[in-house]
JSON list of C-alpha atoms and ligand atoms in Angstrom, two decimals:
[
{"chain": "N", "resi": 1, "resn": "UNK", "atom": "CA", "xyz": [39.77, -68.34, 35.57]},
{"chain": "N", "resi": 2, "resn": "UNK", "atom": "CA", "xyz": [38.84, -66.39, 32.44]},
{"chain": "N", "resi": 3, "resn": "UNK", "atom": "CA", "xyz": [38.95, -62.63, 32.75]},
{"chain": "N", "resi": 4, "resn": "UNK", "atom": "CA", "xyz": [35.65, -60.79, 32.51]},
{"chain": "N", "resi": 5, "resn": "UNK", "atom": "CA", "xyz": [35.50, -59.16, 29.09]},
{"chain": "N", "resi": 6, "resn": "UNK", "atom": "CA", "xyz": [31.89, -57.98, 28.89]},
{"chain": "N", "resi": 7, "resn": "UNK", "atom": "CA", "xyz": [30.78, -54.38, 29.31]},
{"chain": "N", "resi": 8, "resn": "UNK", "atom": "CA", "xyz": [29.83, -53.44, 32.88]},
{"chain": "N", "resi": 9, "resn": "UNK", "atom": "CA", "xyz": [27.38, -50.52, 32.87]},
{"chain": "N", "resi": 10, "resn": "UNK", "atom": "CA", "xyz": [28.41, -49.64, 36.43]},
{"chain": "N", "resi": 11, "resn": "UNK", "atom": "CA", "xyz": [31.91, -48.52, 35.41]},
{"chain": "N", "resi": 12, "resn": "UNK", "atom": "CA", "xyz": [32.85, -45.00, 36.53]},
{"chain": "N", "resi": 13, "resn": "UNK", "atom": "CA", "xyz": [32.65, -43.41, 33.05]},
{"chain": "N", "resi": 14, "resn": "UNK", "atom": "CA", "xyz": [29.18, -44.89, 32.45]},
{"chain": "N", "resi": 15, "resn": "UNK", "atom": "CA", "xyz": [28.15, -43.23, 35.73]},
{"chain": "N", "resi": 16, "resn": "UNK", "atom": "CA", "xyz": [29.64, -39.91, 34.56]},
{"chain": "N", "resi": 17, "resn": "UNK", "atom": "CA", "xyz": [27.80, -40.28, 31.21]},
{"chain": "N", "resi": 18, "resn": "UNK", "atom": "CA", "xyz": [24.51, -40.85, 33.10]},
{"chain": "N", "resi": 19, "resn": "UNK", "atom": "CA", "xyz": [25.21, -37.82, 35.32]},
{"chain": "N", "resi": 20, "resn": "UNK", "atom": "CA", "xyz": [25.33, -39.99, 38.44]},
{"chain": "N", "resi": 21, "resn": "UNK", "atom": "CA", "xyz": [28.76, -38.69, 39.43]},
{"chain": "N", "resi": 22, "resn": "UNK", "atom": "CA", "xyz": [30.27, -35.30, 38.61]},
{"chain": "N", "resi": 23, "resn": "UNK", "atom": "CA", "xyz": [33.08, -34.48, 36.19]},
{"chain": "N", "resi": 24, "resn": "UNK", "atom": "CA", "xyz": [34.83, -31.34, 34.96]},
{"chain": "N", "resi": 25, "resn": "UNK", "atom": "CA", "xyz": [33.32, -31.36, 31.49]},
{"chain": "N", "resi": 26, "resn": "UNK", "atom": "CA", "xyz": [34.92, -29.59, 28.53]},
{"chain": "N", "resi": 27, "resn": "UNK", "atom": "CA", "xyz": [32.86, -30.86, 25.56]},
{"chain": "N", "resi": 28, "resn": "UNK", "atom": "CA", "xyz": [29.69, -32.78, 24.67]},
{"chain": "N", "resi": 29, "resn": "UNK", "atom": "CA", "xyz": [27.90, -33.67, 21.44]},
{"chain": "N", "resi": 30, "resn": "UNK", "atom": "CA", "xyz": [25.43, -36.42, 20.45]},
{"chain": "N", "resi": 31, "resn": "UNK", "atom": "CA", "xyz": [28.08, -39.15, 20.45]},
{"chain": "N", "resi": 32, "resn": "UNK", "atom": "CA", "xyz": [31.05, -38.02, 22.55]},
{"chain": "N", "resi": 33, "resn": "UNK", "atom": "CA", "xyz": [31.94, -36.27, 25.82]},
{"chain": "N", "resi": 34, "resn": "UNK", "atom": "CA", "xyz": [35.27, -34.95, 27.11]},
{"chain": "N", "resi": 35, "resn": "UNK", "atom": "CA", "xyz": [36.20, -34.23, 30.73]},
{"chain": "N", "resi": 36, "resn": "UNK", "atom": "CA", "xyz": [39.25, -33.77, 32.91]},
{"chain": "N", "resi": 37, "resn": "UNK", "atom": "CA", "xyz": [41.15, -36.81, 34.19]},
{"chain": "N", "resi": 38, "resn": "UNK", "atom": "CA", "xyz": [41.08, -36.64, 38.02]},
{"chain": "N", "resi": 39, "resn": "UNK", "atom": "CA", "xyz": [44.60, -38.09, 38.26]},
{"chain": "N", "resi": 40, "resn": "UNK", "atom": "CA", "xyz": [46.27, -36.13, 35.46]},
{"chain": "N", "resi": 41, "resn": "UNK", "atom": "CA", "xyz": [49.60, -37.22, 34.02]},
{"chain": "N", "resi": 42, "resn": "UNK", "atom": "CA", "xyz": [50.19, -33.54, 33.26]},
{"chain": "N", "resi": 43, "resn": "UNK", "atom": "CA", "xyz": [48.23, -30.25, 33.39]},
{"chain": "N", "resi": 44, "resn": "UNK", "atom": "CA", "xyz": [45.23, -30.36, 31.06]},
{"chain": "N", "resi": 45, "resn": "UNK", "atom": "CA", "xyz": [45.04, -34.17, 30.81]},
{"chain": "N", "resi": 46, "resn": "UNK", "atom": "CA", "xyz": [41.62, -34.73, 29.22]},
{"chain": "N", "resi": 47, "resn": "UNK", "atom": "CA", "xyz": [39.63, -37.91, 28.53]},
{"chain": "N", "resi": 48, "resn": "UNK", "atom": "CA", "xyz": [37.54, -38.21, 25.36]},
{"chain": "N", "resi": 49, "resn": "UNK", "atom": "CA", "xyz": [34.76, -40.75, 25.77]},
{"chain": "N", "resi": 50, "resn": "UNK", "atom": "CA", "xyz": [32.16, -42.06, 23.30]},
{"chain": "N", "resi": 51, "resn": "UNK", "atom": "CA", "xyz": [28.64, -42.36, 24.68]},
{"chain": "N", "resi": 52, "resn": "UNK", "atom": "CA", "xyz": [28.20, -45.79, 23.04]},
{"chain": "N", "resi": 53, "resn": "UNK", "atom": "CA", "xyz": [29.04, -48.59, 25.48]},
{"chain": "N", "resi": 54, "resn": "UNK", "atom": "CA", "xyz": [32.12, -50.72, 24.85]},
{"chain": "N", "resi": 55, "resn": "UNK", "atom": "CA", "xyz": [34.90, -51.89, 27.18]},
{"chain": "N", "resi": 56, "resn": "UNK", "atom": "CA", "xyz": [37.61, -50.54, 24.89]},
{"chain": "N", "resi": 57, "resn": "UNK", "atom": "CA", "xyz": [38.75, -50.43, 21.25]},
{"chain": "N", "resi": 58, "resn": "UNK", "atom": "CA", "xyz": [38.61, -54.22, 20.91]},
{"chain": "N", "resi": 59, "resn": "UNK", "atom": "CA", "xyz": [34.82, -54.57, 21.24]},
{"chain": "N", "resi": 60, "resn": "UNK", "atom": "CA", "xyz": [33.74, -51.13, 19.95]},
{"chain": "N", "resi": 61, "resn": "UNK", "atom": "CA", "xyz": [31.50, -50.69, 16.90]},
{"chain": "N", "resi": 62, "resn": "UNK", "atom": "CA", "xyz": [33.86, -49.33, 14.20]},
{"chain": "N", "resi": 63, "resn": "UNK", "atom": "CA", "xyz": [31.35, -46.52, 13.60]},
{"chain": "N", "resi": 64, "resn": "UNK", "atom": "CA", "xyz": [32.35, -45.15, 17.01]},
{"chain": "N", "resi": 65, "resn": "UNK", "atom": "CA", "xyz": [35.85, -44.17, 15.92]},
{"chain": "N", "resi": 66, "resn": "UNK", "atom": "CA", "xyz": [35.09, -41.43, 13.35]},
{"chain": "N", "resi": 67, "resn": "UNK", "atom": "CA", "xyz": [33.10, -39.19, 15.72]},
{"chain": "N", "resi": 68, "resn": "UNK", "atom": "CA", "xyz": [35.42, -40.11, 18.64]},
{"chain": "N", "resi": 69, "resn": "UNK", "atom": "CA", "xyz": [38.64, -39.19, 16.86]},
{"chain": "N", "resi": 70, "resn": "UNK", "atom": "CA", "xyz": [37.13, -36.02, 15.39]},
{"chain": "N", "resi": 71, "resn": "UNK", "atom": "CA", "xyz": [36.68, -34.89, 19.02]},
{"chain": "N", "resi": 72, "resn": "UNK", "atom": "CA", "xyz": [40.13, -36.20, 20.02]},
{"chain": "N", "resi": 73, "resn": "UNK", "atom": "CA", "xyz": [41.58, -33.89, 17.34]},
{"chain": "N", "resi": 74, "resn": "UNK", "atom": "CA", "xyz": [39.46, -30.89, 18.47]},
{"chain": "N", "resi": 75, "resn": "UNK", "atom": "CA", "xyz": [40.48, -31.42, 22.09]},
{"chain": "N", "resi": 76, "resn": "UNK", "atom": "CA", "xyz": [44.16, -31.97, 21.18]},
{"chain": "N", "resi": 77, "resn": "UNK", "atom": "CA", "xyz": [44.26, -28.66, 19.29]},
{"chain": "N", "resi": 78, "resn": "UNK", "atom": "CA", "xyz": [42.43, -26.92, 22.16]},
{"chain": "N", "resi": 79, "resn": "UNK", "atom": "CA", "xyz": [44.69, -28.25, 24.97]},
{"chain": "N", "resi": 80, "resn": "UNK", "atom": "CA", "xyz": [47.82, -27.36, 22.99]},
{"chain": "N", "resi": 81, "resn": "UNK", "atom": "CA", "xyz": [46.53, -23.80, 22.66]},
{"chain": "N", "resi": 82, "resn": "UNK", "atom": "CA", "xyz": [45.09, -23.55, 26.20]},
{"chain": "N", "resi": 83, "resn": "UNK", "atom": "CA", "xyz": [48.33, -24.62, 27.92]},
{"chain": "N", "resi": 84, "resn": "UNK", "atom": "CA", "xyz": [50.87, -23.31, 25.39]},
{"chain": "N", "resi": 85, "resn": "UNK", "atom": "CA", "xyz": [52.07, -26.91, 24.99]},
{"chain": "N", "resi": 86, "resn": "UNK", "atom": "CA", "xyz": [54.86, -28.03, 22.64]},
{"chain": "N", "resi": 87, "resn": "UNK", "atom": "CA", "xyz": [53.03, -31.24, 21.71]},
{"chain": "N", "resi": 88, "resn": "UNK", "atom": "CA", "xyz": [50.18, -33.56, 22.65]},
{"chain": "N", "resi": 89, "resn": "UNK", "atom": "CA", "xyz": [50.33, -37.25, 23.62]},
{"chain": "N", "resi": 90, "resn": "UNK", "atom": "CA", "xyz": [47.34, -39.46, 22.74]},
{"chain": "N", "resi": 91, "resn": "UNK", "atom": "CA", "xyz": [47.04, -42.69, 24.75]},
{"chain": "N", "resi": 92, "resn": "UNK", "atom": "CA", "xyz": [44.46, -45.48, 24.67]},
{"chain": "N", "resi": 93, "resn": "UNK", "atom": "CA", "xyz": [44.63, -48.75, 26.69]},
{"chain": "N", "resi": 94, "resn": "UNK", "atom": "CA", "xyz": [42.88, -52.09, 26.12]},
{"chain": "N", "resi": 95, "resn": "UNK", "atom": "CA", "xyz": [42.46, -54.60, 28.96]},
{"chain": "N", "resi": 96, "resn": "UNK", "atom": "CA", "xyz": [44.46, -54.82, 32.20]},
{"chain": "N", "resi": 97, "resn": "UNK", "atom": "CA", "xyz": [47.69, -56.09, 30.63]},
{"chain": "N", "resi": 98, "resn": "UNK", "atom": "CA", "xyz": [47.90, -52.82, 28.68]},
{"chain": "N", "resi": 99, "resn": "UNK", "atom": "CA", "xyz": [47.28, -50.62, 31.70]},
{"chain": "N", "resi": 100, "resn": "UNK", "atom": "CA", "xyz": [43.51, -50.07, 31.29]},
{"chain": "N", "resi": 101, "resn": "UNK", "atom": "CA", "xyz": [41.79, -49.37, 34.60]},
{"chain": "N", "resi": 102, "resn": "UNK", "atom": "CA", "xyz": [38.34, -48.07, 33.58]},
{"chain": "N", "resi": 103, "resn": "UNK", "atom": "CA", "xyz": [36.41, -50.37, 31.24]},
{"chain": "N", "resi": 104, "resn": "UNK", "atom": "CA", "xyz": [34.55, -47.93, 28.99]},
{"chain": "N", "resi": 105, "resn": "UNK", "atom": "CA", "xyz": [36.40, -46.92, 25.81]},
{"chain": "N", "resi": 106, "resn": "UNK", "atom": "CA", "xyz": [38.29, -43.63, 26.24]},
{"chain": "N", "resi": 107, "resn": "UNK", "atom": "CA", "xyz": [41.20, -41.73, 24.74]},
{"chain": "N", "resi": 108, "resn": "UNK", "atom": "CA", "xyz": [43.72, -39.75, 26.83]},
{"chain": "N", "resi": 109, "resn": "UNK", "atom": "CA", "xyz": [44.74, -36.33, 25.46]},
{"chain": "N", "resi": 110, "resn": "UNK", "atom": "CA", "xyz": [47.75, -34.94, 27.33]},
{"chain": "N", "resi": 111, "resn": "UNK", "atom": "CA", "xyz": [49.52, -31.63, 26.61]},
{"chain": "N", "resi": 112, "resn": "UNK", "atom": "CA", "xyz": [53.32, -32.09, 26.55]},
{"chain": "N", "resi": 113, "resn": "UNK", "atom": "CA", "xyz": [56.21, -29.74, 27.23]},
{"chain": "N", "resi": 114, "resn": "UNK", "atom": "CA", "xyz": [59.80, -30.16, 26.02]},
{"chain": "N", "resi": 115, "resn": "UNK", "atom": "CA", "xyz": [61.87, -32.05, 28.62]},
{"chain": "N", "resi": 116, "resn": "UNK", "atom": "CA", "xyz": [58.96, -32.70, 31.05]},
{"chain": "N", "resi": 117, "resn": "UNK", "atom": "CA", "xyz": [58.08, -36.39, 31.49]},
{"chain": "N", "resi": 118, "resn": "UNK", "atom": "CA", "xyz": [54.55, -37.68, 32.04]},
{"chain": "N", "resi": 119, "resn": "UNK", "atom": "CA", "xyz": [53.53, -38.26, 35.65]},
{"chain": "N", "resi": 120, "resn": "UNK", "atom": "CA", "xyz": [52.50, -41.85, 36.53]},
{"chain": "N", "resi": 121, "resn": "UNK", "atom": "CA", "xyz": [49.27, -43.29, 35.05]},
{"chain": "N", "resi": 122, "resn": "UNK", "atom": "CA", "xyz": [46.43, -43.24, 37.66]},
{"chain": "N", "resi": 123, "resn": "UNK", "atom": "CA", "xyz": [48.78, -41.52, 40.11]},
{"chain": "N", "resi": 124, "resn": "UNK", "atom": "CA", "xyz": [47.81, -38.59, 42.35]},
{"chain": "N", "resi": 125, "resn": "UNK", "atom": "CA", "xyz": [44.37, -36.94, 42.55]},
{"chain": "N", "resi": 126, "resn": "UNK", "atom": "CA", "xyz": [44.39, -33.30, 41.41]},
{"chain": "N", "resi": 127, "resn": "UNK", "atom": "CA", "xyz": [42.62, -30.59, 43.45]},
{"chain": "N", "resi": 128, "resn": "UNK", "atom": "CA", "xyz": [39.06, -29.95, 42.18]},
{"chain": "N", "resi": 129, "resn": "UNK", "atom": "CA", "xyz": [39.76, -26.21, 41.86]},
{"chain": "N", "resi": 130, "resn": "UNK", "atom": "CA", "xyz": [42.74, -26.89, 39.59]},
{"chain": "N", "resi": 131, "resn": "UNK", "atom": "CA", "xyz": [40.66, -29.26, 37.44]},
{"chain": "N", "resi": 132, "resn": "UNK", "atom": "CA", "xyz": [37.89, -26.65, 37.24]},
{"chain": "N", "resi": 133, "resn": "UNK", "atom": "CA", "xyz": [40.33, -23.93, 36.19]},
{"chain": "N", "resi": 134, "resn": "UNK", "atom": "CA", "xyz": [41.96, -26.17, 33.56]},
{"chain": "N", "resi": 135, "resn": "UNK", "atom": "CA", "xyz": [38.55, -27.24, 32.21]},
{"chain": "N", "resi": 136, "resn": "UNK", "atom": "CA", "xyz": [37.65, -23.55, 31.85]},
{"chain": "N", "resi": 137, "resn": "UNK", "atom": "CA", "xyz": [40.83, -22.90, 29.83]},
{"chain": "N", "resi": 138, "resn": "UNK", "atom": "CA", "xyz": [40.04, -25.80, 27.49]},
{"chain": "N", "resi": 139, "resn": "UNK", "atom": "CA", "xyz": [36.39, -24.74, 27.03]},
{"chain": "N", "resi": 140, "resn": "UNK", "atom": "CA", "xyz": [37.62, -21.25, 26.13]},
{"chain": "N", "resi": 141, "resn": "UNK", "atom": "CA", "xyz": [40.13, -22.65, 23.61]},
{"chain": "N", "resi": 142, "resn": "UNK", "atom": "CA", "xyz": [37.42, -24.89, 22.09]},
{"chain": "N", "resi": 143, "resn": "UNK", "atom": "CA", "xyz": [35.12, -21.90, 21.67]},
{"chain": "N", "resi": 144, "resn": "UNK", "atom": "CA", "xyz": [37.74, -19.78, 19.86]},
{"chain": "U", "resi": 1, "resn": "5GP", "atom": "P1", "xyz": [42.76, -46.16, 31.77]},
{"chain": "U", "resi": 1, "resn": "5GP", "atom": "O1", "xyz": [43.81, -46.70, 32.67]},
{"chain": "U", "resi": 1, "resn": "5GP", "atom": "O2", "xyz": [41.53, -47.00, 31.90]},
{"chain": "U", "resi": 1, "resn": "5GP", "atom": "O3", "xyz": [43.19, -45.90, 30.37]},
{"chain": "U", "resi": 1, "resn": "5GP", "atom": "O4", "xyz": [42.46, -44.71, 32.31]},
{"chain": "U", "resi": 1, "resn": "5GP", "atom": "C1", "xyz": [41.48, -44.40, 33.23]},
{"chain": "U", "resi": 1, "resn": "5GP", "atom": "C2", "xyz": [41.74, -42.97, 33.62]},
{"chain": "U", "resi": 1, "resn": "5GP", "atom": "O5", "xyz": [40.62, -42.51, 34.33]},
{"chain": "U", "resi": 1, "resn": "5GP", "atom": "C3", "xyz": [42.97, -42.75, 34.53]},
{"chain": "U", "resi": 1, "resn": "5GP", "atom": "O6", "xyz": [43.85, -41.84, 33.90]},
{"chain": "U", "resi": 1, "resn": "5GP", "atom": "C4", "xyz": [42.38, -42.21, 35.82]},
{"chain": "U", "resi": 1, "resn": "5GP", "atom": "O7", "xyz": [43.18, -41.20, 36.37]},
{"chain": "U", "resi": 1, "resn": "5GP", "atom": "C5", "xyz": [41.03, -41.68, 35.38]},
{"chain": "U", "resi": 1, "resn": "5GP", "atom": "N1", "xyz": [39.98, -41.77, 36.37]},
{"chain": "U", "resi": 1, "resn": "5GP", "atom": "C6", "xyz": [39.75, -42.77, 37.26]},
{"chain": "U", "resi": 1, "resn": "5GP", "atom": "N2", "xyz": [38.65, -42.52, 37.99]},
{"chain": "U", "resi": 1, "resn": "5GP", "atom": "C7", "xyz": [38.15, -41.34, 37.51]},
{"chain": "U", "resi": 1, "resn": "5GP", "atom": "C8", "xyz": [37.01, -40.56, 37.88]},
{"chain": "U", "resi": 1, "resn": "5GP", "atom": "O8", "xyz": [36.23, -40.89, 38.77]},
{"chain": "U", "resi": 1, "resn": "5GP", "atom": "N3", "xyz": [36.79, -39.41, 37.17]},
{"chain": "U", "resi": 1, "resn": "5GP", "atom": "C9", "xyz": [37.65, -38.99, 36.19]},
{"chain": "U", "resi": 1, "resn": "5GP", "atom": "N4", "xyz": [37.36, -37.85, 35.57]},
{"chain": "U", "resi": 1, "resn": "5GP", "atom": "N5", "xyz": [38.75, -39.70, 35.84]},
{"chain": "U", "resi": 1, "resn": "5GP", "atom": "C10", "xyz": [38.99, -40.86, 36.49]}
]
């Protein structure tokens, strides 16, 4: 049977964008939001999400990418500073075969430290208080 490849407006990030479920937000503008990943692959793992609906990069309007990646860069610089990271990994998955699990376009921004591997993708839930504290650090770095 053919895989479903249309946008489902009940995906979890669409619900976060509509304010129907909470998130630890770090950034919002007219086109893009950023919030903490609840199952971080490392401290400070942030998701950057365009407001425009698309499943992933494959069906997105190309006009989405400029504003989206401008925020990816801002957040990458901020998380590097906020966590004293040595580098930043940017990840983006398209369809199940690639590892995508939430079907609204998003970009992962993950601070990296020399010699420390990433934790598994969609692994363990982080404590809300840790996510709140990390979001605060990123908001502070974005403001400075
Ligand atoms: P994907 O596999 O689609 O690229 O990544 C989806 C990401 O969303 C995963 O890293 C997962 O930990 C995260 N995630 C799943 N459910 C939620 C949620 O309810 N809230 C937040 N903030 N992140 C989520």
